[in-house]
mmCIF file of C-alpha atoms in Angstrom:
data_model
loop_
_atom_site.group_PDB
_atom_site.id
_atom_site.type_symbol
_atom_site.label_atom_id
_atom_site.label_comp_id
_atom_site.label_asym_id
_atom_site.label_seq_id
_atom_site.Cartn_x
_atom_site.Cartn_y
_atom_site.Cartn_z
ATOM 1 C CA ALA A 1 -68.802 -93.866 -39.579
ATOM 2 C CA GLN A 2 -68.425 -95.626 -43.204
ATOM 3 C CA GLU A 3 -66.469 -92.187 -44.024
ATOM 4 C CA THR A 4 -63.915 -92.463 -41.045
ATOM 5 C CA SER A 5 -63.026 -95.631 -41.865
ATOM 6 C CA SER A 6 -62.703 -95.427 -44.881
ATOM 7 C CA ALA A 7 -60.194 -92.439 -44.096
ATOM 8 C CA VAL A 8 -58.472 -95.177 -42.057
ATOM 9 C CA LEU A 9 -58.222 -97.415 -44.661
ATOM 10 C CA ARG A 10 -56.678 -94.804 -46.876
ATOM 11 C CA LEU A 11 -54.517 -92.996 -44.160
ATOM 12 C CA ALA A 12 -52.745 -95.533 -41.814
ATOM 13 C CA PRO A 13 -50.687 -97.532 -44.272
ATOM 14 C CA LEU A 14 -49.290 -94.044 -45.870
ATOM 15 C CA VAL A 15 -48.181 -92.827 -42.220
ATOM 16 C CA GLY A 16 -47.109 -96.432 -41.135
ATOM 17 C CA GLN A 17 -49.678 -97.191 -38.953
ATOM 18 C CA PRO A 18 -51.508 -100.367 -39.916
ATOM 19 C CA GLU A 19 -53.397 -101.571 -36.981
ATOM 20 C CA PRO A 20 -56.048 -99.105 -37.266
ATOM 21 C CA ALA A 21 -56.759 -100.211 -40.790
ATOM 22 C CA ILE A 22 -56.405 -103.878 -39.841
ATOM 23 C CA THR A 23 -59.006 -103.514 -37.367
ATOM 24 C CA VAL A 24 -61.065 -101.953 -39.816
ATOM 25 C CA TRP A 25 -60.881 -104.630 -42.465
ATOM 26 C CA LYS A 26 -61.324 -107.263 -39.657
ATOM 27 C CA ALA A 27 -64.451 -105.678 -38.974
ATOM 28 C CA ARG A 28 -65.682 -105.300 -42.238
ATOM 29 C CA ALA A 29 -65.176 -109.078 -42.903
ATOM 30 C CA VAL A 30 -67.238 -110.317 -39.968
ATOM 31 C CA HIS A 31 -70.552 -109.146 -42.341
ATOM 32 C CA ALA A 32 -69.106 -110.355 -45.700
ATOM 33 C CA ASN A 33 -66.172 -111.838 -47.732
ATOM 34 C CA LEU A 34 -63.909 -109.329 -48.624
ATOM 35 C CA THR A 35 -63.005 -108.628 -52.592
ATOM 36 C CA PRO A 36 -59.624 -110.412 -53.555
ATOM 37 C CA GLN A 37 -57.873 -106.773 -53.321
ATOM 38 C CA GLN A 38 -59.237 -105.693 -50.141
ATOM 39 C CA TRP A 39 -57.790 -109.291 -48.571
ATOM 40 C CA GLU A 40 -54.624 -108.735 -50.568
ATOM 41 C CA ASP A 41 -54.709 -105.320 -48.798
ATOM 42 C CA LEU A 42 -55.006 -106.898 -45.432
ATOM 43 C CA TYR A 43 -52.250 -109.546 -45.854
ATOM 44 C CA ALA A 44 -49.998 -106.711 -46.925
ATOM 45 C CA LEU A 45 -51.168 -104.661 -43.614
ATOM 46 C CA PHE A 46 -50.348 -107.561 -41.080
ATOM 47 C CA GLU A 47 -47.055 -108.308 -42.551
ATOM 48 C CA MET A 48 -46.716 -104.498 -42.132
ATOM 49 C CA ALA A 49 -47.466 -104.772 -38.937
ATOM 50 C CA ASP A 50 -45.460 -108.087 -38.207
ATOM 51 C CA ARG A 51 -48.343 -110.141 -37.105
ATOM 52 C CA VAL A 52 -47.657 -112.932 -39.316
ATOM 53 C CA PRO A 53 -48.287 -116.055 -36.599
ATOM 54 C CA GLU A 54 -51.785 -114.322 -35.912
ATOM 55 C CA ALA A 55 -52.223 -113.590 -39.803
ATOM 56 C CA SER A 56 -51.583 -117.070 -40.607
ATOM 57 C CA ARG A 57 -53.974 -118.426 -38.017
ATOM 58 C CA TYR A 58 -56.689 -115.617 -39.024
ATOM 59 C CA PHE A 59 -56.574 -116.220 -42.679
ATOM 60 C CA GLU A 60 -57.139 -119.843 -42.092
ATOM 61 C CA ASP A 61 -60.597 -119.289 -39.852
ATOM 62 C CA GLN A 62 -61.665 -117.042 -42.982
ATOM 63 C CA TYR A 63 -60.769 -119.834 -45.616
ATOM 64 C CA ARG A 64 -62.994 -122.255 -43.399
ATOM 65 C CA ARG A 65 -66.081 -119.650 -43.226
ATOM 66 C CA TYR A 66 -66.047 -118.635 -46.719
ATOM 67 C CA ALA A 67 -64.108 -121.188 -48.216
ATOM 68 C CA ASP A 68 -61.908 -118.979 -50.369
ATOM 69 C CA LEU A 69 -58.812 -120.659 -51.614
ATOM 70 C CA LYS A 70 -56.785 -117.528 -51.764
ATOM 71 C CA LEU A 71 -57.070 -117.216 -48.032
ATOM 72 C CA LEU A 72 -55.958 -120.905 -47.542
ATOM 73 C CA GLU A 73 -52.861 -119.924 -49.673
ATOM 74 C CA TYR A 74 -52.000 -116.517 -47.672
ATOM 75 C CA ALA A 75 -52.232 -118.836 -44.677
ATOM 76 C CA ALA A 76 -50.254 -121.379 -45.699
ATOM 77 C CA GLN A 77 -47.670 -118.475 -46.623
ATOM 78 C CA MET A 78 -47.747 -116.894 -43.212
ATOM 79 C CA ALA A 79 -47.334 -120.045 -41.473
ATOM 80 C CA ASP A 80 -44.134 -120.571 -43.676
ATOM 81 C CA TYR A 81 -42.661 -117.384 -42.819
ATOM 82 C CA CYS A 82 -43.152 -117.474 -39.385
ATOM 83 C CA GLY A 83 -41.509 -120.965 -39.413
ATOM 84 C CA ASP A 84 -44.781 -122.660 -38.156
ATOM 85 C CA ASP A 85 -43.724 -125.940 -40.035
ATOM 86 C CA ALA A 86 -46.296 -127.971 -38.740
ATOM 87 C CA ARG A 87 -49.420 -125.800 -39.934
ATOM 88 C CA ALA A 88 -47.496 -124.727 -43.082
ATOM 89 C CA VAL A 89 -46.974 -128.346 -44.525
ATOM 90 C CA VAL A 90 -51.027 -129.125 -43.644
ATOM 91 C CA LEU A 91 -52.199 -126.121 -45.038
ATOM 92 C CA TYR A 92 -49.851 -126.337 -48.616
ATOM 93 C CA ASN A 93 -51.154 -129.576 -49.017
ATOM 94 C CA GLU A 94 -54.727 -128.796 -48.358
ATOM 95 C CA ARG A 95 -54.511 -126.352 -51.156
ATOM 96 C CA ALA A 96 -52.424 -128.187 -53.576
ATOM 97 C CA ASN A 97 -54.720 -130.942 -53.365
ATOM 98 C CA ALA A 98 -58.128 -128.509 -53.582
ATOM 99 C CA THR A 99 -60.264 -127.883 -56.821
ATOM 100 C CA PRO A 100 -59.475 -126.319 -58.662
ATOM 101 C CA PHE A 101 -56.016 -127.042 -59.276
ATOM 102 C CA SER A 102 -53.369 -124.163 -59.179
ATOM 103 C CA LEU A 103 -50.006 -124.976 -60.305
ATOM 104 C CA ASP A 104 -48.388 -121.723 -58.348
ATOM 105 C CA ALA A 105 -50.205 -123.215 -54.972
ATOM 106 C CA THR A 106 -48.838 -126.585 -55.955
ATOM 107 C CA THR A 107 -45.232 -125.763 -56.747
ATOM 108 C CA ARG A 108 -45.267 -123.298 -53.331
ATOM 109 C CA ALA A 109 -46.114 -126.420 -51.360
ATOM 110 C CA VAL A 110 -43.687 -128.354 -53.398
ATOM 111 C CA LEU A 111 -40.740 -126.025 -52.887
ATOM 112 C CA TYR A 112 -41.620 -125.570 -49.161
ATOM 113 C CA LEU A 113 -41.160 -129.579 -49.100
ATOM 114 C CA ILE A 114 -37.845 -129.692 -50.447
ATOM 115 C CA ARG A 115 -36.733 -126.685 -48.763
ATOM 116 C CA LYS A 116 -37.200 -129.229 -45.257
ATOM 117 C CA ASP A 117 -35.638 -131.886 -47.237
ATOM 118 C CA GLN A 118 -38.978 -134.088 -47.711
ATOM 119 C CA LEU A 119 -38.234 -135.018 -51.147
ATOM 120 C CA ARG A 120 -40.171 -138.169 -51.028
ATOM 121 C CA ASP A 121 -43.669 -135.739 -49.877
ATOM 122 C CA ALA A 122 -42.637 -133.562 -52.651
ATOM 123 C CA PHE A 123 -42.209 -136.252 -55.633
ATOM 124 C CA ALA A 124 -45.395 -137.829 -54.549
ATOM 125 C CA LEU A 125 -47.207 -134.297 -54.544
ATOM 126 C CA MET A 126 -45.746 -133.684 -57.767
ATOM 127 C CA HIS A 127 -46.216 -136.670 -59.001
ATOM 128 C CA ALA A 128 -50.115 -136.673 -57.823
ATOM 129 C CA HIS A 129 -50.720 -133.692 -60.340
ATOM 130 C CA ARG A 130 -48.197 -134.095 -62.824
ATOM 131 C CA ASP A 131 -51.693 -134.824 -65.147
ATOM 132 C CA LYS A 132 -52.783 -131.557 -64.518
ATOM 133 C CA VAL A 133 -49.749 -129.621 -65.460
ATOM 134 C CA PRO A 134 -49.312 -128.259 -68.900
ATOM 135 C CA PRO A 135 -46.054 -129.340 -71.074
ATOM 136 C CA GLU A 136 -44.906 -126.013 -71.149
ATOM 137 C CA ALA A 137 -44.509 -125.181 -67.594
ATOM 138 C CA ASP A 138 -40.616 -125.889 -67.537
ATOM 139 C CA GLU A 139 -39.933 -125.381 -63.960
ATOM 140 C CA PHE A 140 -42.537 -127.667 -62.810
ATOM 141 C CA TRP A 141 -40.924 -130.179 -64.769
ATOM 142 C CA ARG A 142 -37.365 -129.441 -63.867
ATOM 143 C CA THR A 143 -38.085 -129.631 -60.182
ATOM 144 C CA LEU A 144 -39.684 -133.436 -60.841
ATOM 145 C CA GLY A 145 -37.212 -134.034 -62.841
ATOM 146 C CA ASN A 146 -34.742 -133.351 -60.710
ATOM 147 C CA THR A 147 -35.993 -134.749 -57.215
ATOM 148 C CA ALA A 148 -37.108 -138.215 -59.057
ATOM 149 C CA TRP A 149 -33.286 -138.270 -60.340
ATOM 150 C CA GLU A 150 -32.376 -137.843 -56.420
ATOM 151 C CA LEU A 151 -34.911 -140.487 -55.827
ATOM 152 C CA GLN A 152 -33.672 -142.887 -58.356
ATOM 153 C CA GLU A 153 -37.035 -142.756 -59.891
ATOM 154 C CA SER A 154 -35.912 -143.259 -63.287
ATOM 155 C CA ALA A 155 -39.263 -143.389 -65.408
ATOM 156 C CA ALA A 156 -40.688 -140.452 -63.779
ATOM 157 C CA ALA A 157 -37.636 -138.688 -63.845
ATOM 158 C CA GLU A 158 -37.424 -139.242 -67.939
ATOM 159 C CA SER A 159 -40.619 -138.240 -68.186
ATOM 160 C CA ALA A 160 -40.338 -135.141 -66.637
ATOM 161 C CA TYR A 161 -37.055 -134.221 -68.455
ATOM 162 C CA ARG A 162 -38.714 -134.882 -71.740
ATOM 163 C CA ASN A 163 -41.063 -132.168 -70.850
ATOM 164 C CA SER A 164 -38.458 -129.652 -69.363
ATOM 165 C CA ALA A 165 -36.091 -130.512 -72.247
ATOM 166 C CA GLN A 166 -39.219 -128.868 -74.970
ATOM 167 C CA GLY A 167 -39.146 -125.952 -73.192
ATOM 168 C CA LYS A 168 -37.495 -122.364 -73.822
ATOM 169 C CA GLY A 169 -35.826 -122.292 -71.076
ATOM 170 C CA ALA A 170 -33.773 -125.989 -71.020
ATOM 171 C CA THR A 171 -30.367 -126.444 -70.270
ATOM 172 C CA LEU A 172 -27.832 -128.751 -70.978
ATOM 173 C CA GLY A 173 -28.389 -130.223 -67.693
ATOM 174 C CA ASP A 174 -31.834 -131.314 -68.871
ATOM 175 C CA TRP A 175 -30.893 -132.993 -71.923
ATOM 176 C CA SER A 176 -27.774 -134.615 -70.044
ATOM 177 C CA ARG A 177 -29.881 -136.402 -67.824
ATOM 178 C CA LEU A 178 -32.535 -136.800 -70.334
ATOM 179 C CA ILE A 179 -30.257 -139.017 -72.407
ATOM 180 C CA TYR A 180 -28.611 -140.692 -69.655
ATOM 181 C CA LEU A 181 -32.452 -142.005 -68.784
ATOM 182 C CA ALA A 182 -33.518 -143.065 -71.932
ATOM 183 C CA ARG A 183 -30.348 -144.969 -73.306
ATOM 184 C CA GLN A 184 -31.013 -147.094 -70.111
ATOM 185 C CA ARG A 185 -34.298 -147.845 -71.693
ATOM 186 C CA SER A 186 -33.238 -147.746 -75.404
ATOM 187 C CA THR A 187 -29.354 -147.128 -76.357
ATOM 188 C CA ALA A 188 -30.720 -146.023 -80.049
ATOM 189 C CA LEU A 189 -33.260 -143.268 -78.470
ATOM 190 C CA GLY A 190 -30.265 -142.322 -76.343
ATOM 191 C CA ALA A 191 -28.397 -141.502 -79.682
ATOM 192 C CA GLU A 192 -31.672 -139.917 -81.254
ATOM 193 C CA LEU A 193 -32.124 -137.629 -78.256
ATOM 194 C CA SER A 194 -28.013 -137.042 -77.892
ATOM 195 C CA LEU A 195 -28.313 -135.842 -81.614
ATOM 196 C CA SER A 196 -31.479 -133.513 -81.013
ATOM 197 C CA ALA A 197 -29.253 -131.925 -78.248
ATOM 198 C CA TYR A 198 -26.500 -130.671 -80.332
ATOM 199 C CA GLN A 199 -28.997 -129.673 -82.907
ATOM 200 C CA ARG A 200 -30.580 -127.222 -80.382
ATOM 201 C CA PHE A 201 -27.192 -126.355 -78.061
ATOM 202 C CA GLY A 202 -24.580 -127.040 -80.933
ATOM 203 C CA ARG A 203 -22.115 -129.041 -78.464
ATOM 204 C CA LEU A 204 -20.193 -131.049 -80.377
ATOM 205 C CA ASP A 205 -19.619 -133.605 -77.208
ATOM 206 C CA ASP A 206 -23.192 -134.416 -78.366
ATOM 207 C CA LEU A 207 -22.745 -134.838 -81.866
ATOM 208 C CA VAL A 208 -19.405 -137.400 -80.712
ATOM 209 C CA TYR A 209 -21.576 -139.151 -78.469
ATOM 210 C CA ALA A 210 -24.507 -140.007 -80.931
ATOM 211 C CA LEU A 211 -21.899 -141.024 -83.656
ATOM 212 C CA GLU A 212 -20.399 -143.193 -80.554
ATOM 213 C CA ILE A 213 -23.633 -144.669 -79.842
ATOM 214 C CA TYR A 214 -24.899 -145.520 -83.395
ATOM 215 C CA GLY A 215 -21.332 -147.306 -83.686
ATOM 216 C CA GLN A 216 -21.707 -149.371 -80.826
ATOM 217 C CA LEU A 217 -24.997 -150.197 -82.385
ATOM 218 C CA ALA A 218 -23.617 -150.839 -85.458
ATOM 219 C CA ASP A 219 -25.556 -148.912 -87.043
ATOM 220 C CA PHE A 220 -23.273 -147.522 -89.790
ATOM 221 C CA SER A 221 -26.080 -146.012 -91.639
ATOM 222 C CA SER A 222 -27.054 -143.713 -89.089
ATOM 223 C CA GLN A 223 -23.608 -142.917 -88.786
ATOM 224 C CA GLN A 224 -23.117 -141.907 -92.248
ATOM 225 C CA ARG A 225 -26.876 -140.004 -91.674
ATOM 226 C CA VAL A 226 -25.365 -137.785 -89.165
ATOM 227 C CA VAL A 227 -22.355 -136.911 -90.983
ATOM 228 C CA ASN A 228 -24.030 -136.243 -94.507
ATOM 229 C CA GLY A 229 -26.725 -133.880 -92.504
ATOM 230 C CA LEU A 230 -24.083 -131.538 -90.942
ATOM 231 C CA SER A 231 -23.452 -128.401 -92.646
ATOM 232 C CA PRO A 232 -19.914 -126.945 -94.276
ATOM 233 C CA ALA A 233 -19.852 -125.101 -91.001
ATOM 234 C CA GLN A 234 -20.596 -127.957 -88.483
ATOM 235 C CA LEU A 235 -18.286 -129.299 -90.209
ATOM 236 C CA GLN A 236 -15.315 -127.352 -90.034
ATOM 237 C CA LEU A 237 -15.959 -127.115 -86.505
ATOM 238 C CA ALA A 238 -16.520 -131.434 -85.712
ATOM 239 C CA GLN A 239 -13.642 -131.558 -87.766
ATOM 240 C CA ALA A 240 -11.178 -130.077 -85.125
ATOM 241 C CA ARG A 241 -12.952 -132.682 -82.948
ATOM 242 C CA PRO A 242 -9.872 -135.861 -82.604
ATOM 243 C CA GLN A 243 -12.867 -138.202 -81.562
ATOM 244 C CA PHE A 244 -14.956 -136.903 -84.399
ATOM 245 C CA LEU A 245 -11.907 -137.845 -87.124
ATOM 246 C CA LEU A 246 -11.853 -141.054 -85.505
ATOM 247 C CA LEU A 247 -15.397 -142.223 -85.553
ATOM 248 C CA ARG A 248 -15.117 -140.832 -89.277
ATOM 249 C CA ALA A 249 -12.161 -142.788 -89.970
ATOM 250 C CA GLN A 250 -13.456 -145.839 -88.677
ATOM 251 C CA LEU A 251 -16.817 -145.317 -91.073
ATOM 252 C CA TYR A 252 -14.566 -144.456 -94.150
ATOM 253 C CA GLN A 253 -13.149 -147.797 -93.296
ATOM 254 C CA ARG A 254 -15.888 -149.600 -93.294
ATOM 255 C CA GLN A 255 -17.084 -148.541 -96.770
ATOM 256 C CA GLY A 256 -13.798 -149.370 -98.375
ATOM 257 C CA GLU A 257 -12.373 -145.673 -98.547
ATOM 258 C CA PRO A 258 -8.752 -146.730 -96.965
ATOM 259 C CA ASN A 259 -7.267 -142.838 -97.710
ATOM 260 C CA LYS A 260 -9.952 -140.962 -96.619
ATOM 261 C CA ALA A 261 -9.741 -142.940 -93.057
ATOM 262 C CA TRP A 262 -6.094 -142.907 -93.054
ATOM 263 C CA ALA A 263 -6.085 -138.771 -93.990
ATOM 264 C CA ASP A 264 -8.473 -138.473 -90.931
ATOM 265 C CA LEU A 265 -6.520 -140.402 -88.441
ATOM 266 C CA ARG A 266 -3.150 -138.531 -89.421
ATOM 267 C CA HIS A 267 -5.329 -135.297 -88.923
ATOM 268 C CA ALA A 268 -6.331 -136.654 -85.121
ATOM 269 C CA MET A 269 -2.828 -137.970 -84.335
ATOM 270 C CA ALA A 270 -1.670 -134.404 -85.376
ATOM 271 C CA LEU A 271 -4.692 -132.608 -83.487
ATOM 272 C CA ALA A 272 -3.864 -135.009 -80.139
ATOM 273 C CA PRO A 273 -0.501 -136.491 -80.418
ATOM 274 C CA GLY A 274 -0.513 -138.141 -77.067
ATOM 275 C CA ASN A 275 -4.170 -139.599 -77.272
ATOM 276 C CA SER A 276 -3.210 -143.090 -76.926
ATOM 277 C CA GLN A 277 -6.678 -144.334 -78.294
ATOM 278 C CA ILE A 278 -6.340 -142.651 -82.041
ATOM 279 C CA GLY A 279 -2.626 -143.746 -81.961
ATOM 280 C CA ALA A 280 -3.540 -147.370 -81.216
ATOM 281 C CA SER A 281 -6.316 -147.268 -84.027
ATOM 282 C CA ALA A 282 -4.149 -145.867 -86.253
ATOM 283 C CA LEU A 283 -1.985 -148.682 -85.592
ATOM 284 C CA TRP A 284 -4.612 -151.553 -86.263
ATOM 285 C CA PHE A 285 -6.119 -149.824 -89.300
ATOM 286 C CA LEU A 286 -2.275 -149.646 -91.030
ATOM 287 C CA ILE A 287 -2.173 -153.329 -89.672
ATOM 288 C CA ASP A 288 -5.328 -154.354 -91.463
ATOM 289 C CA GLN A 289 -4.568 -152.682 -94.584
ATOM 290 C CA GLY A 290 -1.197 -154.081 -94.646
ATOM 291 C CA ARG A 291 0.429 -150.863 -94.567
ATOM 292 C CA THR A 292 3.903 -151.957 -93.416
ATOM 293 C CA THR A 293 6.034 -148.736 -94.448
ATOM 294 C CA GLU A 294 3.809 -146.278 -92.584
ATOM 295 C CA MET A 295 3.135 -148.515 -89.888
ATOM 296 C CA ALA A 296 6.713 -149.144 -89.057
ATOM 297 C CA THR A 297 7.478 -144.990 -89.042
ATOM 298 C CA LEU A 298 4.213 -145.110 -86.758
ATOM 299 C CA LEU A 299 5.812 -147.715 -84.365
ATOM 300 C CA ARG A 300 8.858 -145.478 -84.044
ATOM 301 C CA LEU A 301 7.046 -142.765 -83.588
ATOM 302 C CA LEU A 302 5.030 -144.451 -80.732
ATOM 303 C CA GLU A 303 7.959 -145.956 -79.137
ATOM 304 C CA ARG A 304 8.624 -143.494 -76.397
ATOM 305 C CA GLU A 305 5.295 -143.648 -74.576
ATOM 306 C CA SER A 306 4.052 -147.324 -75.762
ATOM 307 C CA PRO A 307 5.910 -149.053 -72.578
ATOM 308 C CA ASN A 308 3.788 -147.402 -69.916
ATOM 309 C CA ASN A 309 0.585 -147.292 -71.444
ATOM 310 C CA PRO A 310 -1.164 -150.637 -71.854
ATOM 311 C CA ASP A 311 -3.341 -149.694 -74.910
ATOM 312 C CA TYR A 312 -1.052 -149.816 -77.336
ATOM 313 C CA TRP A 313 0.645 -152.920 -76.315
ATOM 314 C CA LEU A 314 -1.675 -155.626 -78.279
ATOM 315 C CA ALA A 315 -1.039 -153.197 -81.464
ATOM 316 C CA PHE A 316 2.497 -153.444 -81.061
ATOM 317 C CA ALA A 317 2.767 -156.843 -80.288
ATOM 318 C CA ALA A 318 0.567 -157.552 -83.607
ATOM 319 C CA GLY A 319 2.648 -154.879 -85.614
ATOM 320 C CA HIS A 320 6.354 -156.312 -84.913
ATOM 321 C CA GLN A 321 4.721 -159.930 -86.047
ATOM 322 C CA VAL A 322 3.639 -158.230 -89.195
ATOM 323 C CA LEU A 323 6.780 -156.856 -89.845
ATOM 324 C CA ASN A 324 8.514 -159.943 -89.029
ATOM 325 C CA HIS A 325 10.334 -158.575 -85.540
ATOM 326 C CA HIS A 326 9.307 -161.618 -84.131
ATOM 327 C CA HIS A 327 11.729 -161.102 -80.771
ATOM 328 C CA ALA A 328 9.791 -157.744 -80.368
ATOM 329 C CA ALA A 329 6.226 -158.577 -80.894
ATOM 330 C CA LEU A 330 6.849 -161.612 -77.993
ATOM 331 C CA VAL A 331 7.939 -158.510 -75.584
ATOM 332 C CA TRP A 332 4.756 -156.843 -76.289
ATOM 333 C CA TYR A 333 2.776 -159.734 -75.956
#
């Protein structure tokens, strides 16, 4: 009989007849717990026979008998596959909360809940087990971050993104959300993280953002530190970005180097001739420095676009007043 049943187990799957093999495995399981490989074989046979709902209940019964957590996972997966949502969520949660902790099983439970649009439950499950998850589990932390983000759980989202951002699979999206969340809590931290993102991905937007934040904080020493830390290749790329040139020009002006500031402003205007922020900044610089000849030239160059752009109006008014064009200044005021 033993030889016959072994032959059935060996041959039945090969000829596409899983039913006899299922019968044999179930008979053997009545007398003793099967090995992990044997339970896996039985799982595959149930799938081959398209007996998924029955399999889910069978594996749950065997779990209650043998307390083998892998059988509970099989029961949950089978319930999920056959659309038995009520049982699937109960079984997934039971496995996720069992000891020892299983990251794979917990992730499966979380993804199931997310698919069912039960974000709050998915978040609660991940948050409850976050202390058991290693920092390098990128997908878990990204999923927790995204779920917390959707639920506006800012502290949990920031903590999760901080872990996922350090992983090899970190994306710009992870870093962007981390920077945003961190800046809500600490503006300076937002700048440092933006700089870290630039150093990792080389995206100039992150470099410019860090410099902008330092400027808003009046932390000009940090601005200088960042600019000084750029390699020649990085500096060359950054100097092709008008916003970088504008920020460096403002830094030069504060350091009492007006010629360098004006060179950067002229370069920025050449790169972005229609940028009113740069044009207005250049006018204010010339007004501050009393460089009336260059200011008069720039006023004429910008005259066509300025009437329809309020970014220019106050700078035009002040510029004409410096030039003693009082009637023109009054119009702009």
